[in-house]
Short mmCIF file of C-alpha atoms in Angstrom, two decimals:
data_model
loop_
_atom_site.label_atom_id
_atom_site.label_comp_id
_atom_site.label_asym_id
_atom_site.label_seq_id
_atom_site.Cartn_x
_atom_site.Cartn_y
_atom_site.Cartn_z
CA UNK A 1 -12.12 4.85 -3.41
CA UNK A 2 -9.90 3.91 -0.58
CA UNK A 3 -10.13 0.44 0.89
CA UNK A 4 -12.25 0.01 3.93
CA UNK A 5 -11.22 -1.02 7.41
CA UNK A 6 -8.60 0.04 9.90
CA UNK A 7 -6.00 -2.35 11.16
CA UNK A 8 -6.78 -3.49 14.68
CA UNK A 9 -4.00 -1.86 16.66
CA UNK A 10 -5.16 -3.68 19.76
CA UNK A 11 -3.87 -7.04 18.62
CA UNK A 12 -1.92 -7.60 21.83
CA UNK A 13 -4.89 -6.67 23.99
CA UNK A 14 -7.03 -8.99 21.90
CA UNK A 15 -5.10 -12.11 22.96
CA UNK A 16 -6.70 -14.38 25.48
CA UNK A 17 -5.72 -14.22 29.17
CA UNK A 18 -3.81 -17.48 28.67
CA UNK A 19 -1.66 -15.93 25.97
CA UNK A 20 -1.05 -12.77 27.93
CA UNK A 21 0.19 -14.80 30.88
CA UNK A 22 2.35 -16.92 28.57
CA UNK A 23 3.86 -13.82 26.98
CA UNK A 24 4.52 -12.09 30.31
CA UNK A 25 6.05 -15.25 31.80
CA UNK A 26 8.48 -15.52 28.91
CA UNK A 27 9.47 -11.85 29.02
CA UNK A 28 9.82 -11.63 32.79
CA UNK A 29 11.75 -14.85 33.28
CA UNK A 30 13.29 -15.34 29.83
CA UNK A 31 12.11 -18.93 29.90
CA UNK A 32 13.02 -19.68 33.50
CA UNK A 33 9.45 -19.86 34.79
CA UNK A 34 6.69 -22.21 33.84
CA UNK A 35 3.04 -21.45 33.37
CA UNK A 36 1.07 -22.06 36.56
CA UNK A 37 -0.38 -25.55 36.42
CA UNK A 38 1.88 -26.64 33.54
CA UNK A 39 3.81 -29.88 33.93
CA UNK A 40 6.09 -29.22 30.99
CA UNK A 41 8.58 -26.90 32.68
CA UNK A 42 10.32 -23.77 31.47
CA UNK A 43 11.87 -24.89 28.18
CA UNK A 44 8.60 -25.77 26.40
CA UNK A 45 7.21 -22.41 27.52
CA UNK A 46 10.04 -20.54 25.82
CA UNK A 47 9.75 -22.71 22.72
CA UNK A 48 5.99 -22.23 22.59
CA UNK A 49 6.41 -18.47 22.76
CA UNK A 50 8.91 -18.52 19.89
CA UNK A 51 6.68 -20.84 17.87
CA UNK A 52 3.72 -18.52 18.47
CA UNK A 53 5.79 -15.61 17.13
CA UNK A 54 6.62 -17.58 13.98
CA UNK A 55 3.02 -18.62 13.42
CA UNK A 56 1.70 -15.12 14.05
CA UNK A 57 4.12 -13.60 11.55
CA UNK A 58 3.18 -16.20 9.00
CA UNK A 59 -0.53 -15.54 9.45
CA UNK A 60 -0.21 -11.76 9.40
CA UNK A 61 2.04 -11.89 6.38
CA UNK A 62 -0.22 -14.08 4.29
CA UNK A 63 -3.79 -13.79 5.48
CA UNK A 64 -3.97 -10.02 5.43
CA UNK A 65 -1.83 -9.19 2.45
CA UNK A 66 -4.77 -7.68 0.60
CA UNK A 67 -5.04 -7.13 -3.14
CA UNK A 68 -3.05 -4.15 -4.30
CA UNK A 69 -3.76 -4.68 -8.01
CA UNK A 70 -7.42 -3.68 -7.85
CA UNK A 71 -7.09 0.11 -8.09
CA UNK A 72 -10.59 1.04 -6.93
CA UNK A 73 -8.97 3.44 -4.44
CA UNK A 74 -8.12 5.78 -7.32
CA UNK A 75 -11.81 6.10 -8.19
CA UNK A 76 -12.64 7.59 -4.79
CA UNK A 77 -9.99 10.24 -5.42
CA UNK A 78 -11.50 11.01 -8.82
CA UNK A 79 -15.00 11.24 -7.32
CA UNK A 80 -13.83 13.59 -4.56
CA UNK A 81 -12.00 15.75 -7.12
CA UNK A 82 -15.21 15.99 -9.13
CA UNK A 83 -17.18 17.22 -6.11
CA UNK A 84 -14.62 19.86 -5.23
CA UNK A 85 -13.91 20.82 -8.84
CA UNK A 86 -17.58 21.60 -9.44
CA UNK A 87 -17.61 24.01 -6.53
CA UNK A 88 -19.21 22.00 -3.72
CA UNK A 89 -17.81 19.90 -0.87
CA UNK A 90 -20.83 17.85 0.16
CA UNK A 91 -23.18 15.76 -1.92
CA UNK A 92 -26.10 17.28 0.01
CA UNK A 93 -25.31 20.69 -1.48
CA UNK A 94 -25.27 19.56 -5.10
CA UNK A 95 -28.21 19.89 -7.44
CA UNK A 96 -29.30 16.67 -9.12
CA UNK A 97 -27.36 17.24 -12.35
CA UNK A 98 -24.03 17.86 -10.61
CA UNK A 99 -24.62 15.00 -8.21
CA UNK A 100 -25.18 12.64 -11.14
CA UNK A 101 -22.03 13.89 -12.89
CA UNK A 102 -19.93 13.11 -9.80
CA UNK A 103 -21.51 9.67 -9.26
CA UNK A 104 -21.29 8.80 -12.96
CA UNK A 105 -17.61 9.76 -12.95
CA UNK A 106 -17.13 7.42 -10.01
CA UNK A 107 -18.94 4.52 -11.68
CA UNK A 108 -17.16 4.90 -15.02
CA UNK A 109 -13.83 4.77 -13.19
CA UNK A 110 -14.89 1.61 -11.32
CA UNK A 111 -15.85 -0.10 -14.57
CA UNK A 112 -12.59 0.97 -16.19
CA UNK A 113 -10.60 -0.50 -13.30
CA UNK A 114 -12.52 -3.76 -13.60
CA UNK A 115 -11.78 -4.01 -17.33
CA UNK A 116 -8.08 -3.31 -16.84
CA UNK A 117 -7.34 -6.21 -14.50
CA UNK A 118 -8.80 -9.53 -13.32
CA UNK A 119 -7.69 -8.89 -9.74
CA UNK A 120 -10.97 -7.11 -8.86
CA UNK A 121 -13.12 -10.17 -9.58
CA UNK A 122 -12.54 -11.76 -6.17
CA UNK A 123 -12.24 -8.51 -4.21
CA UNK A 124 -15.29 -8.09 -1.95
CA UNK A 125 -14.35 -4.49 -1.25
CA UNK A 126 -14.50 -3.69 -4.97
CA UNK A 127 -17.96 -5.22 -5.38
CA UNK A 128 -19.22 -3.45 -2.23
CA UNK A 129 -18.06 -0.07 -3.55
CA UNK A 130 -19.64 -0.71 -6.95
CA UNK A 131 -22.93 -1.74 -5.33
CA UNK A 132 -23.11 1.40 -3.19
CA UNK A 133 -22.34 3.76 -6.10
CA UNK A 134 -24.97 2.12 -8.31
CA UNK A 135 -27.47 2.34 -5.45
CA UNK A 136 -26.82 6.08 -4.99
CA UNK A 137 -27.21 6.68 -8.72
CA UNK A 138 -30.55 4.87 -8.68
CA UNK A 139 -31.69 6.85 -5.65
CA UNK A 140 -30.79 10.15 -7.39
CA UNK A 141 -32.42 9.04 -10.68
CA UNK A 142 -29.08 9.32 -12.52
CA UNK A 143 -28.73 7.95 -16.03
CA UNK A 144 -25.78 5.67 -16.76
CA UNK A 145 -25.13 7.67 -19.90
CA UNK A 146 -24.16 11.32 -19.75
CA UNK A 147 -21.53 13.83 -18.66
CA UNK A 148 -18.53 12.95 -16.51
CA UNK A 149 -15.96 15.16 -14.83
CA UNK A 150 -12.44 15.13 -16.31
CA UNK A 151 -10.90 18.02 -14.43
CA UNK A 152 -12.14 20.97 -16.48
CA UNK A 153 -15.37 22.89 -16.96
CA UNK A 154 -15.50 22.30 -20.72
CA UNK A 155 -16.76 18.73 -20.46
CA UNK A 156 -19.87 19.85 -18.55
CA UNK A 157 -21.57 21.23 -21.63
CA UNK A 158 -22.02 24.66 -23.24
CA UNK A 159 -23.07 27.51 -20.98
CA UNK A 160 -21.92 25.77 -17.81
CA UNK A 161 -21.03 28.07 -14.95
CA UNK A 162 -19.71 27.10 -11.55
CA UNK A 163 -22.64 26.95 -9.12
CA UNK A 164 -23.06 29.96 -6.87
CA UNK A 165 -23.67 29.28 -3.20
CA UNK A 166 -27.07 30.82 -2.34
CA UNK A 167 -27.16 33.46 0.37
CA UNK A 168 -29.19 31.13 2.58
CA UNK A 169 -26.24 28.75 2.61
CA UNK A 170 -24.68 31.04 5.17
CA UNK A 171 -25.66 28.21 7.50
CA UNK A 172 -23.15 25.84 5.92
CA UNK A 173 -20.52 24.58 8.34
CA UNK A 174 -17.07 26.17 8.32
CA UNK A 175 -14.24 24.69 10.40
CA UNK A 176 -12.53 27.11 12.77
CA UNK A 177 -9.04 25.63 12.95
CA UNK A 178 -8.60 23.90 9.58
CA UNK A 179 -8.84 24.78 5.92
CA UNK A 180 -10.88 21.69 5.16
CA UNK A 181 -13.53 19.85 7.14
CA UNK A 182 -12.37 16.46 8.38
CA UNK A 183 -15.16 14.04 9.22
CA UNK A 184 -15.26 11.00 11.48
CA UNK A 185 -17.74 8.12 11.61
CA UNK A 186 -19.51 6.21 14.36
CA UNK A 187 -21.81 3.25 13.86
CA UNK A 188 -23.87 0.93 16.06
CA UNK A 189 -25.55 -2.24 14.84
CA UNK A 190 -26.38 -5.80 15.78
CA UNK A 191 -25.72 -7.24 19.22
CA UNK A 192 -24.70 -4.33 19.56
CA UNK A 193 -21.37 -3.71 17.83
CA UNK A 194 -19.80 -0.28 18.00
CA UNK A 195 -17.35 1.53 15.78
CA UNK A 196 -16.27 4.67 17.63
CA UNK A 197 -15.18 8.01 16.18
CA UNK A 198 -11.65 6.89 17.07
CA UNK A 199 -11.98 3.75 14.90
CA UNK A 200 -12.13 1.32 17.80
CA UNK A 201 -14.21 -1.81 17.26
CA UNK A 202 -16.13 -3.07 20.27
CA UNK A 203 -18.91 -5.51 21.12
CA UNK A 204 -20.88 -4.39 24.17
CA UNK A 205 -23.70 -5.40 26.51
CA UNK A 206 -24.97 -1.88 27.42
CA UNK A 207 -28.44 -3.02 28.42
CA UNK A 208 -30.96 -0.20 28.90
CA UNK A 209 -30.57 3.46 27.84
CA UNK A 210 -27.14 4.77 26.79
CA UNK A 211 -25.99 8.01 25.10
CA UNK A 212 -24.06 7.63 21.85
CA UNK A 213 -23.52 11.38 21.39
CA UNK A 214 -24.12 14.32 23.70
CA UNK A 215 -22.64 17.70 22.72
CA UNK A 216 -23.79 21.30 22.42
CA UNK A 217 -25.60 20.62 19.13
CA UNK A 218 -26.94 17.11 19.31
CA UNK A 219 -27.91 14.20 21.58
CA UNK A 220 -28.42 10.63 20.39
CA UNK A 221 -29.54 7.95 22.82
CA UNK A 222 -30.27 4.25 22.30
CA UNK A 223 -32.13 1.70 24.39
CA UNK A 224 -30.94 -1.90 24.17
CA UNK A 225 -33.04 -4.93 25.16
CA UNK A 226 -32.00 -8.56 25.76
CA UNK A 227 -32.15 -10.79 22.70
CA UNK A 228 -31.29 -14.41 21.90
CA UNK A 229 -30.28 -17.29 24.15
CA UNK A 230 -27.05 -15.85 25.50
CA UNK A 231 -27.84 -13.79 28.56
CA UNK A 232 -25.52 -10.91 27.69
CA UNK A 233 -26.79 -10.36 24.12
CA UNK A 234 -28.72 -7.12 23.55
CA UNK A 235 -29.90 -5.12 20.52
CA UNK A 236 -31.22 -1.61 19.93
CA UNK A 237 -35.02 -1.40 20.18
CA UNK A 238 -35.36 2.38 20.60
CA UNK A 239 -33.42 5.36 19.27
CA UNK A 240 -33.89 9.03 20.11
CA UNK A 241 -32.29 12.01 18.34
CA UNK A 242 -32.52 15.47 19.93
CA UNK A 243 -31.29 18.43 17.85
CA UNK A 244 -30.70 21.32 20.21
CA UNK A 245 -31.93 24.86 19.76
CA UNK A 246 -30.29 26.98 17.08
CA UNK A 247 -32.16 30.24 16.41
CA UNK A 248 -30.08 31.26 13.39
CA UNK A 249 -30.02 28.11 11.33
CA UNK A 250 -32.28 25.50 12.90
CA UNK A 251 -35.25 25.76 15.25
CA UNK A 252 -35.97 28.00 18.21
CA UNK A 253 -36.76 24.89 20.26
CA UNK A 254 -35.43 21.34 20.61
CA UNK A 255 -36.29 18.98 17.75
CA UNK A 256 -36.93 15.35 18.65
CA UNK A 257 -36.94 12.27 16.47
CA UNK A 258 -37.87 9.01 18.19
CA UNK A 259 -37.97 5.54 16.66
CA UNK A 260 -38.94 2.31 18.37
CA UNK A 261 -39.52 -1.25 17.25
CA UNK A 262 -41.76 -1.40 14.15
CA UNK A 263 -42.11 2.38 14.12
CA UNK A 264 -39.66 4.46 12.08
CA UNK A 265 -41.35 7.89 11.73
CA UNK A 266 -41.15 9.95 8.55
CA UNK A 267 -41.10 13.27 10.46
CA UNK A 268 -39.88 14.82 13.68
CA UNK A 269 -42.22 14.62 16.69
CA UNK A 270 -43.94 17.88 15.68
CA UNK A 271 -44.93 16.51 12.27
CA UNK A 272 -42.44 18.52 10.17
CA UNK A 273 -39.51 17.17 8.18
CA UNK A 274 -37.37 20.31 7.78
CA UNK A 275 -36.39 23.52 9.60
CA UNK A 276 -34.18 26.58 9.19
CA UNK A 277 -32.85 28.57 6.27
CA UNK A 278 -32.68 26.59 3.05
CA UNK A 279 -33.77 23.49 5.02
CA UNK A 280 -30.68 23.54 7.21
CA UNK A 281 -32.20 20.66 9.15
CA UNK A 282 -33.86 18.07 6.94
CA UNK A 283 -35.27 14.57 7.47
CA UNK A 284 -35.51 12.39 4.37
CA UNK A 285 -37.29 9.04 4.07
CA UNK A 286 -35.15 6.75 1.92
CA UNK A 287 -37.34 3.66 2.37
CA UNK A 288 -40.60 3.87 4.27
CA UNK A 289 -40.42 2.13 7.62
CA UNK A 290 -36.84 0.97 7.00
CA UNK A 291 -34.42 3.83 6.36
CA UNK A 292 -34.40 7.56 7.18
CA UNK A 293 -31.65 10.16 7.10
CA UNK A 294 -31.26 13.44 8.98
CA UNK A 295 -28.94 16.12 7.63
CA UNK A 296 -27.88 19.12 9.73
CA UNK A 297 -26.16 21.59 7.43
CA UNK A 298 -24.76 24.03 9.98
CA UNK A 299 -22.73 21.26 11.64
CA UNK A 300 -22.17 19.26 8.42
CA UNK A 301 -23.56 16.16 10.10
CA UNK A 302 -25.46 13.24 8.57
CA UNK A 303 -27.33 10.63 10.61
CA UNK A 304 -28.64 7.33 9.18
CA UNK A 305 -31.24 5.24 11.01
CA UNK A 306 -32.36 1.84 9.72
CA UNK A 307 -34.72 -0.77 11.05
CA UNK A 308 -33.56 -4.28 10.17
CA UNK A 309 -35.86 -6.96 11.56
CA UNK A 310 -37.01 -5.77 14.97
CA UNK A 311 -33.91 -3.71 15.76
CA UNK A 312 -32.13 -0.55 14.64
CA UNK A 313 -28.77 0.31 13.14
CA UNK A 314 -27.29 3.78 13.46
CA UNK A 315 -24.51 5.61 11.61
CA UNK A 316 -23.28 9.19 11.78
CA UNK A 317 -20.74 11.41 10.02
CA UNK A 318 -19.64 14.44 12.04
CA UNK A 319 -16.80 16.99 11.79
CA UNK A 320 -13.75 16.10 13.84
CA UNK A 321 -13.60 19.58 15.38
CA UNK A 322 -17.03 19.17 16.95
CA UNK A 323 -16.14 15.71 18.23
CA UNK A 324 -12.87 16.89 19.80
CA UNK A 325 -14.62 19.78 21.50
CA UNK A 326 -17.15 17.40 23.03
CA UNK A 327 -14.31 15.37 24.56
CA UNK A 328 -13.68 18.32 26.86
CA UNK A 329 -17.09 17.97 28.52
CA UNK A 330 -16.37 16.48 31.97
CA UNK A 331 -18.15 13.27 33.00
CA UNK A 332 -20.02 13.06 29.68
CA UNK A 333 -20.62 9.44 28.75
CA UNK A 334 -20.67 9.21 24.95
CA UNK A 335 -20.21 5.73 23.51
CA UNK A 336 -19.30 7.08 20.08
CA UNK A 337 -16.58 9.24 21.59
CA UNK A 338 -15.24 7.21 24.52
CA UNK A 339 -16.41 3.70 23.70
CA UNK A 340 -18.31 1.38 26.01
CA UNK A 341 -17.20 1.16 29.66
CA UNK A 342 -14.81 -1.76 30.17
CA UNK A 343 -17.32 -3.49 32.41
CA UNK A 344 -19.80 -3.51 29.51
CA UNK A 345 -17.48 -4.88 26.81
CA UNK A 346 -17.56 -8.43 25.46
CA UNK A 347 -14.33 -9.98 24.19
CA UNK A 348 -15.73 -11.08 20.84
CA UNK A 349 -12.29 -12.23 19.66
CA UNK A 350 -11.99 -14.62 22.59
CA UNK A 351 -15.50 -15.89 21.88
CA UNK A 352 -14.79 -16.48 18.18
CA UNK A 353 -11.51 -18.26 18.99
CA UNK A 354 -13.16 -21.08 20.95
CA UNK A 355 -12.44 -24.59 19.71
CA UNK A 356 -15.17 -26.67 18.14
CA UNK A 357 -15.19 -29.10 21.05
CA UNK A 358 -15.88 -26.32 23.55
CA UNK A 359 -18.52 -24.75 21.33
CA UNK A 360 -20.31 -28.09 21.07
CA UNK A 361 -20.46 -28.28 24.86
CA UNK A 362 -21.90 -24.76 24.99
CA UNK A 363 -24.45 -25.58 22.29
CA UNK A 364 -25.46 -28.71 24.21
CA UNK A 365 -26.26 -26.44 27.14
CA UNK A 366 -28.49 -24.37 24.79
CA UNK A 367 -26.47 -21.20 25.23
CA UNK A 368 -25.75 -20.85 21.51
CA UNK A 369 -28.20 -20.70 18.65
CA UNK A 370 -25.94 -21.68 15.71
CA UNK A 371 -22.65 -23.47 15.17
CA UNK A 372 -19.60 -21.46 14.21
CA UNK A 373 -19.35 -23.24 10.86
CA UNK A 374 -22.96 -22.47 9.90
CA UNK A 375 -22.62 -18.85 11.01
CA UNK A 376 -19.45 -18.41 8.94
CA UNK A 377 -21.18 -19.84 5.85
CA UNK A 378 -24.15 -17.47 6.21
CA UNK A 379 -21.97 -14.42 6.76
CA UNK A 380 -19.79 -15.15 3.73
CA UNK A 381 -22.92 -15.07 1.58
CA UNK A 382 -23.85 -11.64 2.95
CA UNK A 383 -20.75 -9.93 1.47
CA UNK A 384 -19.32 -8.58 4.73
CA UNK A 385 -15.67 -8.49 5.75
CA UNK A 386 -13.36 -7.97 8.74
CA UNK A 387 -15.07 -6.53 11.85
CA UNK A 388 -18.45 -6.67 10.12
CA UNK A 389 -17.87 -10.33 9.27
CA UNK A 390 -16.86 -11.08 12.87
CA UNK A 391 -19.94 -9.25 14.16
CA UNK A 392 -22.20 -11.18 11.81
CA UNK A 393 -20.80 -14.53 13.00
CA UNK A 394 -21.02 -13.49 16.65
CA UNK A 395 -24.67 -12.43 16.30
CA UNK A 396 -25.77 -15.59 14.50
CA UNK A 397 -24.08 -17.80 17.09
CA UNK A 398 -25.67 -15.96 20.01
CA UNK A 399 -29.15 -15.24 18.58
CA UNK A 400 -29.73 -17.31 15.45
CA UNK A 401 -31.54 -14.29 13.97
CA UNK A 402 -30.47 -13.97 10.33
CA UNK A 403 -31.66 -10.36 10.26
CA UNK A 404 -28.39 -9.53 12.00
CA UNK A 405 -26.60 -10.71 8.86
CA UNK A 406 -28.42 -8.01 6.90
CA UNK A 407 -27.71 -5.48 9.67
CA UNK A 408 -23.96 -6.08 9.30
CA UNK A 409 -24.24 -5.69 5.54
CA UNK A 410 -26.13 -2.39 5.85
CA UNK A 411 -23.63 -1.11 8.42
CA UNK A 412 -20.83 -1.83 5.95
CA UNK A 413 -22.69 0.01 3.17
CA UNK A 414 -23.15 3.01 5.45
CA UNK A 415 -19.41 3.15 6.13
CA UNK A 416 -18.74 3.00 2.42
CA UNK A 417 -20.96 5.97 1.84
CA UNK A 418 -20.33 8.16 4.89
CA UNK A 419 -16.67 7.51 5.65
CA UNK A 420 -14.66 6.37 2.61
CA UNK A 421 -11.41 7.24 4.42
CA UNK A 422 -11.93 4.11 6.53
CA UNK A 423 -11.00 2.10 3.48
CA UNK A 424 -7.31 2.77 4.04
CA UNK A 425 -7.07 -0.14 6.47
CA UNK A 426 -9.60 -2.43 4.82
CA UNK A 427 -8.81 -6.10 4.31
CA UNK A 428 -10.75 -8.76 2.46
CA UNK A 429 -11.01 -11.28 5.32
CA UNK A 430 -14.04 -13.59 5.38
CA UNK A 431 -12.87 -16.27 7.81
CA UNK A 432 -11.86 -16.66 11.47
CA UNK A 433 -8.42 -18.19 10.96
CA UNK A 434 -6.75 -15.20 12.59
CA UNK A 435 -8.41 -16.17 15.88
CA UNK A 436 -7.64 -19.88 15.68
CA UNK A 437 -4.05 -19.28 16.80
CA UNK A 438 -5.34 -17.62 19.98
CA UNK A 439 -7.03 -20.75 21.26
CA UNK A 440 -4.65 -23.23 19.66
CA UNK A 441 -1.53 -22.47 21.70
CA UNK A 442 -2.70 -24.31 24.79
CA UNK A 443 -3.14 -27.56 22.87
CA UNK A 444 0.26 -27.09 21.21
CA UNK A 445 1.90 -26.68 24.60
CA UNK A 446 0.26 -29.70 26.20
CA UNK A 447 0.32 -32.24 23.41
CA UNK A 448 2.33 -31.36 20.32
CA UNK A 449 5.51 -30.40 22.19
CA UNK A 450 5.38 -33.65 24.19
CA UNK A 451 6.63 -35.59 21.16
CA UNK A 452 10.46 -35.80 20.76
CA UNK A 453 10.08 -35.82 16.98
CA UNK A 454 7.91 -32.73 17.14
CA UNK A 455 10.51 -31.07 19.34
CA UNK A 456 13.17 -31.63 16.64
CA UNK A 457 10.88 -30.23 13.97
CA UNK A 458 10.26 -27.20 16.13
CA UNK A 459 13.99 -26.63 16.59
CA UNK A 460 14.41 -26.71 12.81
CA UNK A 461 11.67 -24.10 12.45
CA UNK A 462 13.33 -21.88 15.02
CA UNK A 463 16.73 -22.06 13.33
CA UNK A 464 15.18 -21.43 9.92
CA UNK A 465 13.31 -18.36 11.09
CA UNK A 466 15.92 -17.09 13.59
CA UNK A 467 17.02 -14.16 11.44
CA UNK A 468 13.46 -12.90 11.09
CA UNK A 469 12.62 -13.04 14.79
#
């Protein structure tokens, strides 16, 4: 399976306003202008900018190097080959026996990788993948012992024939402009944190009712209520799914599914849990009151809704063609497609970069519910990484509700299952050191550079690293 998260290509935009002004001052004036309010003059500004470049390269080169020896990525390829080799593209279309063969093939590969090298022992991504595969095998009642897929039909037992697609499966999705269906993922969880179809990571306020998706097939809307001590913190207390009319494969009227706090229904509003040919629309209860899934075959779309604590998490897998077509709808506000409006976004990186001294002042004013150190310790125990780790820390600091730790963990599991391609940019980060350099430059400029000895050390660093700048 591929590794999990995308690199944040918005690194420059993620810097604090102070850093942006520092950077622009250096570029515009080439060191001839000083930062407004600074008493150090132009030379320290230039030096600080160069030092920041050196530090940033050092951090990015070491902190995010990843672990290339744990070859769990190869197992996702083997699993996908098994699905396609047995004649089906989606796990929803497989009978139980073939589903178990594909999952067992996946798990055997994971165990083989683990036995071949010690580098997987400390790789959180590896353990997350293994946990999800074992969970899916348990859910499908798959035995650990049995057939696996090796690339031929002979290993599937005597009398095996490739499965024939039933006539009713005429309602299966077929892309119009591509040979193979390409899926994208969107997820919403926590305070709330959004991963868009375009793989942007955002933390938003979005209080009240907001549409996540609104296209010709489907509408998903969430309602977010205030939560915690910080005034801008909200979480999803209500979620509505509307599947639009489809006479051929779905229903001749709109289907509505509506969940609200402490009520996660096991059916659509009309009391049924499936519609259409060969159950083209199907609602499945995975865990009563906690986890339901809706599968829409004719648009190859899967929706996951969970209640964690008093709030909901949401995840969806949808074909890219359908998503791109919905972008053409004028004035349509879809958070999954376009992200949250800029006025509704919270700079979570800036928040997480605050120094301990400033955080203590904020805590003294009762605006925060947990210290950064305590939040980091809790989130490390929950086996979350990267954006999901950051989101976990953010939520604990602003609300103190440890259910948000579980919400981040479940959101990560849903990505693992629905959108394995996201693993290509995954890193194993479980700390906030990448943000410390954002808030640390100001103190370097005002105190560290004031020392003549420090200035000489800095010059040595510059000369040593000059060729790499």
